[in-house]
Short mmCIF file of C-alpha atoms in Angstrom, two decimals:
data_model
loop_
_atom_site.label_atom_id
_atom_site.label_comp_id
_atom_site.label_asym_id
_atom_site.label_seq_id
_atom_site.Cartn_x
_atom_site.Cartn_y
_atom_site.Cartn_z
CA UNK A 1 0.00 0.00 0.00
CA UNK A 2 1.36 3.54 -0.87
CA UNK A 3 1.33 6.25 1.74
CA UNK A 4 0.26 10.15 1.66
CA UNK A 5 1.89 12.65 3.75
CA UNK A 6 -1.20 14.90 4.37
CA UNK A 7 0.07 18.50 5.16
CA UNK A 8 -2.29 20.95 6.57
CA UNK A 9 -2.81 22.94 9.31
CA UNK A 10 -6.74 22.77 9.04
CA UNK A 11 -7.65 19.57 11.28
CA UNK A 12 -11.15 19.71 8.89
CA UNK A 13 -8.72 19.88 5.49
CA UNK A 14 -7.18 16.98 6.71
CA UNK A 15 -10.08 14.60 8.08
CA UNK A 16 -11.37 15.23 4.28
CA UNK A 17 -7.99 14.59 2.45
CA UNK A 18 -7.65 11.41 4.52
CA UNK A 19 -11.09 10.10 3.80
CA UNK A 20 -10.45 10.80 0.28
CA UNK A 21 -7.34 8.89 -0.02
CA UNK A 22 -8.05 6.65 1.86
CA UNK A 23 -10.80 5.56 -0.47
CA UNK A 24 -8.21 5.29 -3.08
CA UNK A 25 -6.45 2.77 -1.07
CA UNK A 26 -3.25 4.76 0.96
CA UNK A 27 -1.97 4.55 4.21
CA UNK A 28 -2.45 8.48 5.72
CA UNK A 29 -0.28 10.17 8.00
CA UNK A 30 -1.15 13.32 9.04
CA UNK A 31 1.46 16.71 9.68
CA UNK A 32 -0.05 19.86 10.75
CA UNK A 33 2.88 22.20 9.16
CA UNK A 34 6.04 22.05 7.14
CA UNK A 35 8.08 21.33 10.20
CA UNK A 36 6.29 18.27 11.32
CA UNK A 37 6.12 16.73 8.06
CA UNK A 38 9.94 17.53 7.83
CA UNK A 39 10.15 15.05 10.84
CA UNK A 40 7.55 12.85 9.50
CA UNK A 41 10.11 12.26 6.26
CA UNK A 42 12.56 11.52 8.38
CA UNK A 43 11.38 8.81 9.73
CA UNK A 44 9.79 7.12 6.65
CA UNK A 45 9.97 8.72 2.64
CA UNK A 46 5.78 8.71 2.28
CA UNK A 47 5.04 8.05 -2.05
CA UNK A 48 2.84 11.23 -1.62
CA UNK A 49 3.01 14.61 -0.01
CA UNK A 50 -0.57 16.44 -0.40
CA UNK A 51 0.68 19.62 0.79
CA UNK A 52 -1.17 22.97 1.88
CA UNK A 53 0.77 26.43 1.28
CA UNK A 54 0.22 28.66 3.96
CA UNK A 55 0.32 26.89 7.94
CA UNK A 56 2.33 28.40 10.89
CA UNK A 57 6.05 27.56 11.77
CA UNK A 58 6.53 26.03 8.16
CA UNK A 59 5.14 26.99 5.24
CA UNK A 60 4.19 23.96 2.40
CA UNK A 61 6.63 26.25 0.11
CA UNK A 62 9.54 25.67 2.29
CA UNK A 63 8.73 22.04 3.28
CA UNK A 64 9.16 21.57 -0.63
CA UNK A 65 12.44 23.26 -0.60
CA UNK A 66 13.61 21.18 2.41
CA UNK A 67 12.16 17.82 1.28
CA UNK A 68 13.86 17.79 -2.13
CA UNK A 69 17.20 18.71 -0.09
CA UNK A 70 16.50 15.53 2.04
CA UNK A 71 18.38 12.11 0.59
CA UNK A 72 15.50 10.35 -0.65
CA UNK A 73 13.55 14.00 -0.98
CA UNK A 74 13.28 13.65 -4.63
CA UNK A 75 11.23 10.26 -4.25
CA UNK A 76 7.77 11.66 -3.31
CA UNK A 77 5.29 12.80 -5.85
CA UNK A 78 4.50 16.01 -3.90
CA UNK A 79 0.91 17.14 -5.00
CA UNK A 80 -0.48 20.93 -3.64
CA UNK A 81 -3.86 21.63 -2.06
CA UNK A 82 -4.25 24.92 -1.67
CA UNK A 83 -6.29 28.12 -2.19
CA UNK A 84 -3.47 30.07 -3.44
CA UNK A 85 -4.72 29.97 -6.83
CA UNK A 86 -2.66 32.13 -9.05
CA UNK A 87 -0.42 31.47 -11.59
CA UNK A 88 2.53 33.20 -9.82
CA UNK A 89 1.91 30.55 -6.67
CA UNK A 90 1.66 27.67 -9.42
CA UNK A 91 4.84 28.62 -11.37
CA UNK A 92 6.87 28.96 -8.03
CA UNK A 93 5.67 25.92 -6.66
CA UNK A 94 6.68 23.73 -9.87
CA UNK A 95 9.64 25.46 -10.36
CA UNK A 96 10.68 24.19 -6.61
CA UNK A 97 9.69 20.51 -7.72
CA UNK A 98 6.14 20.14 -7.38
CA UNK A 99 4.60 17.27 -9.26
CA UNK A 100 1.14 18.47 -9.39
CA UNK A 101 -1.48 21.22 -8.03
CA UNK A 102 -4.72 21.40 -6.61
CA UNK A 103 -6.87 24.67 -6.05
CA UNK A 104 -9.30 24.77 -2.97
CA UNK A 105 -11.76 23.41 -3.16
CA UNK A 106 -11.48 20.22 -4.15
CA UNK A 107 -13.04 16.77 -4.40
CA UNK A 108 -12.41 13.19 -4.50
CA UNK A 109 -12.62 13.42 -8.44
CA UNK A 110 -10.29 16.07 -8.58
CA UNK A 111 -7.25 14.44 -6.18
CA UNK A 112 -8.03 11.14 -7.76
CA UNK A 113 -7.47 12.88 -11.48
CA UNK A 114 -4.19 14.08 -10.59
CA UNK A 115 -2.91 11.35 -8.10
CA UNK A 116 -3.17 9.59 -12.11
CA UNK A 117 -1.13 12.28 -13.58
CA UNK A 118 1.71 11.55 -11.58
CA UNK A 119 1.28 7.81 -11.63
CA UNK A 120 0.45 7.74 -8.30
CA UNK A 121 -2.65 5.61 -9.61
CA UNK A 122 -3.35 3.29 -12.24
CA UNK A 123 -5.60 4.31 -14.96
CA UNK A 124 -9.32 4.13 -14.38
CA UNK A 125 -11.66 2.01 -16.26
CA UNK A 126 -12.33 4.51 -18.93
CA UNK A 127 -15.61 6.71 -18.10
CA UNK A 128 -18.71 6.47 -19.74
CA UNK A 129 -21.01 8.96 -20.61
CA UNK B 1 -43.14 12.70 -13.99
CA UNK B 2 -45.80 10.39 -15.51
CA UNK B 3 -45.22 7.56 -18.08
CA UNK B 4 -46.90 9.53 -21.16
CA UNK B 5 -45.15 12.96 -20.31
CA UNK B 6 -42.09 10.53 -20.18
CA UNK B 7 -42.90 8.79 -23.77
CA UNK B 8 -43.93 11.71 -25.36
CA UNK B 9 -40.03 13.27 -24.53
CA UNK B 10 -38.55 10.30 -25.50
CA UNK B 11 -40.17 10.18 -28.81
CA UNK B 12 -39.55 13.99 -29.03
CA UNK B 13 -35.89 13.96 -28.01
CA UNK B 14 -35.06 10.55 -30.58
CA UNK B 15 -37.14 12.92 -33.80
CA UNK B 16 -35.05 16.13 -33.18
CA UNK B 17 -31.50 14.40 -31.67
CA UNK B 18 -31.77 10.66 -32.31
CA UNK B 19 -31.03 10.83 -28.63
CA UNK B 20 -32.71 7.17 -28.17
CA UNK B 21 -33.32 6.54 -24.07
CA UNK B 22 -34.34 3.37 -22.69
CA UNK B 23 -37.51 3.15 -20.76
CA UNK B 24 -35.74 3.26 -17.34
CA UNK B 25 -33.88 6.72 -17.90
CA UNK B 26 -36.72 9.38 -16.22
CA UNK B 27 -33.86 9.78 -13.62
CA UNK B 28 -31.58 11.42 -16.46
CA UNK B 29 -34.31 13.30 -18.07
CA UNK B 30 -35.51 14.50 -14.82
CA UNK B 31 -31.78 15.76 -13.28
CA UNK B 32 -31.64 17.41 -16.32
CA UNK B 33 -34.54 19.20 -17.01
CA UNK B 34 -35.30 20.17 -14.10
CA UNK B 35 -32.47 23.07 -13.73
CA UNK B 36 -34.16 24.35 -17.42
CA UNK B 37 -38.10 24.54 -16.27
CA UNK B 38 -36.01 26.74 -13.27
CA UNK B 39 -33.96 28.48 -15.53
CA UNK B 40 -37.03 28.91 -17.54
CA UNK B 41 -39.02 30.31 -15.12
CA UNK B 42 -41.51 27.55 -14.72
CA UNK B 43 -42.56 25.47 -11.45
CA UNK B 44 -41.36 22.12 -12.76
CA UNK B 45 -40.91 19.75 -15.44
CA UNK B 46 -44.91 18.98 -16.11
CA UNK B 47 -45.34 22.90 -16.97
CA UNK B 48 -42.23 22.63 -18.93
CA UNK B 49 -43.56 19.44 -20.95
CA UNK B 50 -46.96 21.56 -21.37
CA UNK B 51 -44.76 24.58 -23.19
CA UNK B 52 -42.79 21.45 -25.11
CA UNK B 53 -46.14 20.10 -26.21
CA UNK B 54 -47.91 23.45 -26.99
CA UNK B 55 -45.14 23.41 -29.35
CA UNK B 56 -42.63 26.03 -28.16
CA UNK B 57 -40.08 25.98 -30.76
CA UNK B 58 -37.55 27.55 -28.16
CA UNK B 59 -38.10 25.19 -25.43
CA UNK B 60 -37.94 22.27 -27.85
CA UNK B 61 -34.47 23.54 -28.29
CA UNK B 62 -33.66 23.94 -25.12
CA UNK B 63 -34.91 20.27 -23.75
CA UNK B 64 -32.80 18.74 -26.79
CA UNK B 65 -29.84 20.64 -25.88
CA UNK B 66 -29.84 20.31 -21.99
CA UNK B 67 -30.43 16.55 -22.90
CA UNK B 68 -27.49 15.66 -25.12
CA UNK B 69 -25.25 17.85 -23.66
CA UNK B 70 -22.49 15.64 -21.61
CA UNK B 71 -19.87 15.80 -19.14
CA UNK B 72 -16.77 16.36 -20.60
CA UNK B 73 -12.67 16.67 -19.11
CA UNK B 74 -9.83 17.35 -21.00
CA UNK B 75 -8.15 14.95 -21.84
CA UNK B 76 -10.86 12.61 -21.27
CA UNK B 77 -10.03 8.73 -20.64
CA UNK B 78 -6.45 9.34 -21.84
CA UNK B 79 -5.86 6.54 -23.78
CA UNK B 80 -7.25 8.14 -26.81
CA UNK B 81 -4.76 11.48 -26.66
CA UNK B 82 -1.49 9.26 -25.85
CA UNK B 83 -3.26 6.86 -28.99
CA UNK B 84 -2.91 10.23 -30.92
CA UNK B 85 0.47 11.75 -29.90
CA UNK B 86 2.12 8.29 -30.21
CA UNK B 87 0.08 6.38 -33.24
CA UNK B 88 -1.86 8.67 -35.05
CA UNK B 89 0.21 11.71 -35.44
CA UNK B 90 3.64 9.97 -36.47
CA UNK B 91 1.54 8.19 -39.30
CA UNK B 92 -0.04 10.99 -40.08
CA UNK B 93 2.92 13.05 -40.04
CA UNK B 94 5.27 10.78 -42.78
CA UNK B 95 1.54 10.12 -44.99
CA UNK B 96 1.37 13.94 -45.52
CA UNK B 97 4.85 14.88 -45.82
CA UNK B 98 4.16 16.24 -49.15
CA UNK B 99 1.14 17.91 -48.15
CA UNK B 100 1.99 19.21 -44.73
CA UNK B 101 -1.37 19.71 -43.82
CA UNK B 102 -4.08 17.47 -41.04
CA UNK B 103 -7.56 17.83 -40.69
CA UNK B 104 -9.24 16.71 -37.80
CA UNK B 105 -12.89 16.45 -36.34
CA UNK B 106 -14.46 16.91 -33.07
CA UNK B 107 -17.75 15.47 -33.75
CA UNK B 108 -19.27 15.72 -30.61
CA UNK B 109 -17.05 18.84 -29.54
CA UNK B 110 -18.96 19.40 -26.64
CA UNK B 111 -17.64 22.56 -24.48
CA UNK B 112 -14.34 22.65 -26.49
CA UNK B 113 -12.20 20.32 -23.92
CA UNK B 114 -11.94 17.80 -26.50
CA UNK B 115 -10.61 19.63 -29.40
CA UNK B 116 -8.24 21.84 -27.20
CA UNK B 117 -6.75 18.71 -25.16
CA UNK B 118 -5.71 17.46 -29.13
CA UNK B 119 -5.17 21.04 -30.09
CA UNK B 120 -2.64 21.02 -27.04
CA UNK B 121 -1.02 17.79 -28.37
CA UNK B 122 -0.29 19.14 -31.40
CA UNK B 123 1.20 22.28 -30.07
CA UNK B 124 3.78 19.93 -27.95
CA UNK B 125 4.88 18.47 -31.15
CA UNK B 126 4.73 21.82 -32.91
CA UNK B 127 8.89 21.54 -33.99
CA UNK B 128 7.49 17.95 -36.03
CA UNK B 129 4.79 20.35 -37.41
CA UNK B 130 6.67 23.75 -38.74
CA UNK B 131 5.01 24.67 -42.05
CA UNK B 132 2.10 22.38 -41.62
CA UNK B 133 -1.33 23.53 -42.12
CA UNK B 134 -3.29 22.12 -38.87
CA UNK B 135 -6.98 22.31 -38.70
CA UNK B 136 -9.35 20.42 -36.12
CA UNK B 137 -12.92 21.13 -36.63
CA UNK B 138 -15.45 21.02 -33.50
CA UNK B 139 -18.88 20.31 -34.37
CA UNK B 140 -22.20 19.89 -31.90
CA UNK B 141 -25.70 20.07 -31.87
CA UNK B 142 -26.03 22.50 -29.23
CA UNK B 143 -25.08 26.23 -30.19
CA UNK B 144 -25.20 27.08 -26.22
CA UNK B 145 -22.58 24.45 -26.12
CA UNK B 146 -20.04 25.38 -28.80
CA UNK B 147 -20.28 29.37 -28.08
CA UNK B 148 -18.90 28.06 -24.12
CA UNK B 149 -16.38 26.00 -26.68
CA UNK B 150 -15.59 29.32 -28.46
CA UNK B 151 -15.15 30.97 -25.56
CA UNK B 152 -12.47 28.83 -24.27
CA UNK B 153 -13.56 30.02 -20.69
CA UNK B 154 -13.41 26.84 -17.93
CA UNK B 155 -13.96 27.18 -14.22
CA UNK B 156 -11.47 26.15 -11.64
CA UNK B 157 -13.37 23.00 -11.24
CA UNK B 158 -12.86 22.31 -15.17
CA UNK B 159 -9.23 22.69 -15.14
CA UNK B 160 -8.38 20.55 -12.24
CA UNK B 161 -9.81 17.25 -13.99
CA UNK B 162 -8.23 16.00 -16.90
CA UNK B 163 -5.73 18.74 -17.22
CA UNK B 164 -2.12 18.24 -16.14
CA UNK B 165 -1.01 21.31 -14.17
CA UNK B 166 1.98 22.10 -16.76
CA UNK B 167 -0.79 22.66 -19.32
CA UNK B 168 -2.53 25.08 -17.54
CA UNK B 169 0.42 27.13 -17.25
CA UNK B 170 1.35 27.07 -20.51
CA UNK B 171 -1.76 27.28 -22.19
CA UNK B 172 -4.47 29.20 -20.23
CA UNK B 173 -4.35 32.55 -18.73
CA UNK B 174 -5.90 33.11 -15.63
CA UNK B 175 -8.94 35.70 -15.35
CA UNK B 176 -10.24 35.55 -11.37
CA UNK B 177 -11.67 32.23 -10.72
CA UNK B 178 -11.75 31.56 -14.65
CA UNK B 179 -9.17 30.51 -16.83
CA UNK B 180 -9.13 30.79 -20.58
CA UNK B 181 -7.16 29.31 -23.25
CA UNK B 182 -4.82 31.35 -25.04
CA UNK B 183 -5.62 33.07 -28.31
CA UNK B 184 -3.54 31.04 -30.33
CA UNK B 185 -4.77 27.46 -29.55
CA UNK B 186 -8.71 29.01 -30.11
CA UNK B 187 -7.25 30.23 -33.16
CA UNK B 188 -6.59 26.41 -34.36
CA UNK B 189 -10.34 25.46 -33.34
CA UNK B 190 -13.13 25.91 -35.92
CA UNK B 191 -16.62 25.50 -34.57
CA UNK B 192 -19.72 24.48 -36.47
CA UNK B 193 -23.27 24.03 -35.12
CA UNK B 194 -23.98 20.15 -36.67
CA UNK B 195 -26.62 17.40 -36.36
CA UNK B 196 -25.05 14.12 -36.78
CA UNK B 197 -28.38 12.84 -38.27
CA UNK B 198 -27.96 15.70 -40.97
CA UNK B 199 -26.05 15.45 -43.82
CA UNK B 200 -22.25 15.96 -42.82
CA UNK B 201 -20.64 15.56 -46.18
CA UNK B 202 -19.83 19.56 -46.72
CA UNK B 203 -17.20 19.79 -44.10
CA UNK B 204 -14.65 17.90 -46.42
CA UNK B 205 -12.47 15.15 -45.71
CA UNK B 206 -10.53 14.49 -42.52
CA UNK B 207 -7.69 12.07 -41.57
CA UNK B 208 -8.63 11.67 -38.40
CA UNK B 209 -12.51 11.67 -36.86
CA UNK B 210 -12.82 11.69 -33.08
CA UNK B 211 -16.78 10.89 -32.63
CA UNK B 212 -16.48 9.82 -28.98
CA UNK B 213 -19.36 9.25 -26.54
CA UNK B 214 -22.13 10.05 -28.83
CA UNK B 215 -23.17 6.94 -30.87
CA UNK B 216 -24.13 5.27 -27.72
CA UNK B 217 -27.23 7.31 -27.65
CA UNK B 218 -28.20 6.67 -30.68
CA UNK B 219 -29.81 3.12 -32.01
CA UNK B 220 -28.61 0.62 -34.08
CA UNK B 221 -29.59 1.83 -37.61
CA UNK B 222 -28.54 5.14 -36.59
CA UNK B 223 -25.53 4.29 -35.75
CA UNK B 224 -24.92 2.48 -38.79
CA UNK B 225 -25.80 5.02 -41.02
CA UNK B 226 -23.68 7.39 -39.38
CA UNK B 227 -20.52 4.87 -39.66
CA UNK B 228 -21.27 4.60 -43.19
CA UNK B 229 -21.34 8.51 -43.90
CA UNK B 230 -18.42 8.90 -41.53
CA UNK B 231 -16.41 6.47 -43.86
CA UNK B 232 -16.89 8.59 -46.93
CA UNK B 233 -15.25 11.26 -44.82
CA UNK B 234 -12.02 9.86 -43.31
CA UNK B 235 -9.24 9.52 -45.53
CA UNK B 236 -8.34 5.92 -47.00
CA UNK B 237 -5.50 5.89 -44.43
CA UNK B 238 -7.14 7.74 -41.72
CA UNK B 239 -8.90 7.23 -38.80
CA UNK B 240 -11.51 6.94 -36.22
CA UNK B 241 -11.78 7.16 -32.54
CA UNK B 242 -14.73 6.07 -31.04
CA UNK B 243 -15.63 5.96 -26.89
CA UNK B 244 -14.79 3.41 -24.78
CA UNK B 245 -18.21 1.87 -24.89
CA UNK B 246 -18.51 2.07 -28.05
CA UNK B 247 -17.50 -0.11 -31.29
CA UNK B 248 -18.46 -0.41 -35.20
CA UNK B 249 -17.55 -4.84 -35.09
CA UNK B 250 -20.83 -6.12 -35.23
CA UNK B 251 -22.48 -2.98 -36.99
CA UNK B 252 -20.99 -2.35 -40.01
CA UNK B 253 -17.75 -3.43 -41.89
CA UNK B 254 -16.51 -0.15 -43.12
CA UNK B 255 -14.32 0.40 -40.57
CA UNK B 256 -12.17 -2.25 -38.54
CA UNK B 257 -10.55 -1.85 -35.26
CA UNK B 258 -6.72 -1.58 -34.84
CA UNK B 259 -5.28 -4.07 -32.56
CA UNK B 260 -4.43 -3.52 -29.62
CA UNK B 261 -5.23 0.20 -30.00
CA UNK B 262 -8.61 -0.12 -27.99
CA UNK B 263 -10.76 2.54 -29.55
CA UNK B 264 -9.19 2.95 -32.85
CA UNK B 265 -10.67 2.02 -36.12
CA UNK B 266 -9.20 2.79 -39.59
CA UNK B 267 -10.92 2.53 -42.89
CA UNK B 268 -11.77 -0.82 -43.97
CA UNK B 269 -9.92 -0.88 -47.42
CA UNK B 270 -11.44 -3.78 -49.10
CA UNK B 271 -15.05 -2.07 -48.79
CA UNK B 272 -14.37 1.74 -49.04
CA UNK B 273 -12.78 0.28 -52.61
CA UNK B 274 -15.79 -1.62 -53.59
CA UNK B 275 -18.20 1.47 -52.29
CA UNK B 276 -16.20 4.28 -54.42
CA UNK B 277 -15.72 5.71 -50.84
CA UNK B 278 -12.86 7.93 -51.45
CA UNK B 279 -13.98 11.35 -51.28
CA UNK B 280 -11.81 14.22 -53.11
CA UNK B 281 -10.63 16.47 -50.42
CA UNK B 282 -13.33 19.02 -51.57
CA UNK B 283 -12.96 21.66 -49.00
CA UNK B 284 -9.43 21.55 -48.92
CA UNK B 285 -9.37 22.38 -52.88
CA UNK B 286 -11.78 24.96 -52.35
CA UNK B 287 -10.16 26.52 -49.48
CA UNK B 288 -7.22 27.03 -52.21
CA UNK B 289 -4.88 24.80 -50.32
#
């Protein structure tokens, strides 16, 4: 089973992200800022980072910066969740090594859509209409 | 909603759309219409089937379009765009060397995310495609529909499914909670108002037909008939894309699936030969190309 790192200082943000992947079959642990996920890595390299922007003590901007420093930093697939929706935000954040984005708010459709573009997850059975 | 107000839309919606609903599908009709008899200012669906049967032209049109419109991503199901960047195109691109020019039709466009996720494929391999003439062609039967399509104007929501994050950066421009595509991939996207059931022949001849998720609405001779007019549209060594629950093998033999390329279908050789199904490629003549 693959595991998320679910970054966010919102306890509600977090309760939703986890029933979310959980439903798509990862283990969840939970950080409530960038330092505590920083720990978090250090004891185990999660597949995933869903990662919020702005939380206290450390921001999800500088937990990127610090993860890919980390040996074994460059392994996650770190995905964003965040309302900081411009394209200034987005370009920064990919430019540190961000695999994907999400804007607030999202859904299950939405995480599950780009957990796929990163290969985090197989393929659906193809939709129909 | 009662059995004959649901037979009489049924038999309404398959005249004007071939739209062709099972007997079990008020659920569908009903999430649908009831947002229109809102919109519409009326109370409900029953005074929205009274205006339908009184004959109102304009909510005719509205009841066929809010029923056949459907749910669309970019990049929908994948498969079908990596099918195109990594099958289609290169064949495409050594069959038309001489030409340097690609045709290719949306036929159920829908709000544009089709034709822009291929008209986004086709800018990544723009360096393969210097000096070629590139045209995609979206067509629907809702005009609501393809002026969105126009547009190029998606929510947040919209650009979060479907659309890898790259994409968006490169090929939208953000306007508040809105993001639109930029001028020059509209610019690739012509947009035609079009009834499948209609006669299709005038847009010219295409090497490659996406027609994806709209057959299965339609019954069996339909669908047939609309395999055999799309055949005297697709090049000799072009081809088709059809849905993922849809096929042509047991309906008609002028077109034949490409193994192992699940939702592909080329030409079938053999019969467009015997049916003189070639066309000329009329509208690229008269568009002086």
């Amino acid at each position: 089973m693959k595991t998320c790192l679910v970054v966010d200082d919102s306890s509600v943000v977090r309760k939703i992200a986890r029933r979310i992947l959980e439903g798509l079959a990862f283990t969840v642990i939970e950080a409530e800022d960038g330092a505590k996920a920083v720990e978090a890595c250090k004891v185990a390299m999660p597949d995933a980072v869903l990662l919020d922007w702005n939380m206290p003590v450390m921001d999800g901007f500088e937990f990127l910066i610090e993860l890919r420093r980390m040996p074994g930093g460059d392994v996650p697939k770190v995905v964003f969740c965040t309302t900081e929706n411009g394209i200034d935000h987005i370009s920064r954040a990919l430019n540190a090594g961000a695999n994907e984005y999400i804007m607030k708010p999202f859904d299950k459709d939405i995480v599950a859509a780009k957990f796929q573009e990163v290969g985090l997850l197989a393929l659906d059975v193809p939709t129909e209409a | 909603m009662t059995p004959p107000d649901y037979e009489y839309l049924r038999k309404l919606l398959k005249d004007h759309s071939g739209l062709d609903l099972s007997a079990d599908k008020q659920y569908l009709i009903e999430s649908r219409l009831l947002p229109l008899a809102r919109k519409c200012g009326l109370s409900g669906i029953p005074d929205l089937v009274t205006k339908v049967r009184g004959g109102s032209s304009s909510h005719i049109a509205q009841v066929v379009e809010a029923m056949t419109t459907n749910e669309t991503f970019f990049f929908r199901d994948k498969v079908p765009f990596d099918h195109f960047r990594d099958t289609m195109m290169p064949e495409i691109l050594k069959a038309r060397a001489a030409r340097r020019s690609v045709r290719i039709w949306c036929a159920a466009g829908s709000t544009g995310q089709e034709p822009y996720s291929l008209a986004m494929c086709l800018k990544e391999m723009s360096t393969a495609l210097a000096g070629w003439r590139v045209e995609i062609v979206a067509t629907d039967l809702s005009q609501e529909v393809l002026e969105k399509s126009k547009a190029g104007i998606y929510s947040q929501f919209e650009v979060q499914r479907g659309l890898p994050i790259q994409m968006l950066v490169k090929y939208f421009k953000q306007s508040g909670e809105f993001w639109q595509v930029n001028p020059e991939l509209r610019a690739m996207v012509q947009h035609r108002q079009l009834n499948l059931l209609h006669d299709f022949s005038q847009l010219g001849a295409f090497d490659i037909i996406f027609c994806r998720n709209v057959l299965i609405y339609f019954d069996q001779d339909t669908k047939i008939n609309i395999f055999n007019r799309l055949a005297r549209l697709v090049e000799a060594d072009g081809f088709l894309v059809l849905g993922a629950a849809e096929t042509v093998v047991g309906l008609t033999d002028t077109f034949k699936p490409v193994p192992e390329r699940r939702g592909l279908y080329r030409p079938n050789a053999a019969r467009a030969a015997a049916a003189g199904a070639v066309m000329p490629r009329v509208a690229a003549a008269a568009a002086g190309r």
